Coordinates of C-alpha atoms in Angstrom, one line a residue:
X1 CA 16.1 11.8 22.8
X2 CA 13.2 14.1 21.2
X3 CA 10.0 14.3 23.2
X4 CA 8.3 12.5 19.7
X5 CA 10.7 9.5 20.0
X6 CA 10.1 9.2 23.7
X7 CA 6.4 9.3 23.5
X8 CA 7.2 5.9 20.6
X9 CA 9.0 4.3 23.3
X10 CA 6.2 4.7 25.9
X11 CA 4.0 2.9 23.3
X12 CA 6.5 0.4 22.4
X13 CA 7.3 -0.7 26.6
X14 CA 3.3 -0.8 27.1
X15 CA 3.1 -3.0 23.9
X16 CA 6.1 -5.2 25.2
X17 CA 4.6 -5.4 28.3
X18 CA 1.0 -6.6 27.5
X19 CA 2.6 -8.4 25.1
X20 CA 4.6 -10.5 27.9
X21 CA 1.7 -11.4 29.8
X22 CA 0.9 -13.7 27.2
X23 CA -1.3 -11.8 24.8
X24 CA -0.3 -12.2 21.1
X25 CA -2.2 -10.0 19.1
X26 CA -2.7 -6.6 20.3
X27 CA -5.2 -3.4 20.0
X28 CA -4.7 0.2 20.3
X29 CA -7.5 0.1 23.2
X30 CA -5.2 -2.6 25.1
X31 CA -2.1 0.1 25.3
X32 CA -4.1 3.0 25.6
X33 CA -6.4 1.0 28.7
X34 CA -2.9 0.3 30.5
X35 CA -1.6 3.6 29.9
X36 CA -4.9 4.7 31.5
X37 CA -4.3 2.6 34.5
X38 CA -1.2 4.4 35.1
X39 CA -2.0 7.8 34.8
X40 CA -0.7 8.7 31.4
X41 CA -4.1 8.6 29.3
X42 CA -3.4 9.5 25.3
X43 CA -6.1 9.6 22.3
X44 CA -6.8 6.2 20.0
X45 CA -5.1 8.5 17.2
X46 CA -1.6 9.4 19.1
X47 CA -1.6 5.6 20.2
X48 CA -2.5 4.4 16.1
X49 CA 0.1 7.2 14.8
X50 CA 2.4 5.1 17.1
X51 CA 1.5 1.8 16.1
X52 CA 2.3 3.3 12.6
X53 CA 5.7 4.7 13.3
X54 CA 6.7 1.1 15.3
X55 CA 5.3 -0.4 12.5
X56 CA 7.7 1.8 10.1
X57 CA 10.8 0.7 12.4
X58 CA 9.8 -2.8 12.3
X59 CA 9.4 -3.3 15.8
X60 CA 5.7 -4.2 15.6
X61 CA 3.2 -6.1 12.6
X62 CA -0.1 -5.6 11.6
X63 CA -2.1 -9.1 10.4
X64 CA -4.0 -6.7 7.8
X65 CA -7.1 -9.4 7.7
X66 CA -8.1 -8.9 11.3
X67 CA -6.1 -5.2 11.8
X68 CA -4.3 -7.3 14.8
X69 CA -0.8 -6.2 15.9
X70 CA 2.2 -8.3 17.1
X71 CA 5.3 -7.6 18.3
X72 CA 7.9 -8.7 16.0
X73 CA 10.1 -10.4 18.1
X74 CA 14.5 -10.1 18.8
X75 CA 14.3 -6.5 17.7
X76 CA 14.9 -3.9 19.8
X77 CA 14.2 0.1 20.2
X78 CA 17.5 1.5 20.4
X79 CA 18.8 -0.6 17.8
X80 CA 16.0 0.4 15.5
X81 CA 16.1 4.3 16.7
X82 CA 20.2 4.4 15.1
X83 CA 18.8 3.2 11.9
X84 CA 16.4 6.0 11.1
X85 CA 19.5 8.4 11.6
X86 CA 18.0 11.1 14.1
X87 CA 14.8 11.3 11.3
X88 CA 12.0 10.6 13.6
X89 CA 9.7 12.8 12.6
X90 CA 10.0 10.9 8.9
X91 CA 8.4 7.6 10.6
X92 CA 4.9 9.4 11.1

């Protein structure tokens, strides 16, 4: 696994996770506040170049009227990861 596509799958477990406590619609702040808590602090623009390269995969949505994100659900990161063929840096 490259050290880009593990730094997307960081994003994509804290988004799961907030998104599992009952939260549907999701900001960069909440992943990068939880990250925070947890020692692992990153920059509003790695966490939105995230959001854009989950969103490119189809693992996450943006509601374009209120620049909200959801997870799109039954999808899954490995799955997703095959498809783009090893051309993660593509996604960005």
């Amino acid at each position: 696994m490259s050290e880009a596509q593990r730094q997307t799958r960081i994003i994509y477990q804290a988004f799961c996770e907030i998104a599992s406590n009952g939260k549907d619609f999701i900001r960069p702040g909440d992943v990068i506040e939880l990250l925070r808590s947890r020692d692992h602090p990153l920059g509003i623009w790695h966490v939105s170049g995230e959001f854009a390269r989950l969103k490119a995969l189809r693992l996450i949505s943006l509601d374009e009227d209120t620049g909200l994100w959801q997870l799109v659900p039954n999808q899954d990161f490995d799955e997703a990861a095959t498809k783009v063929n090893g051309n993660w840096e593509a996604l960005a």
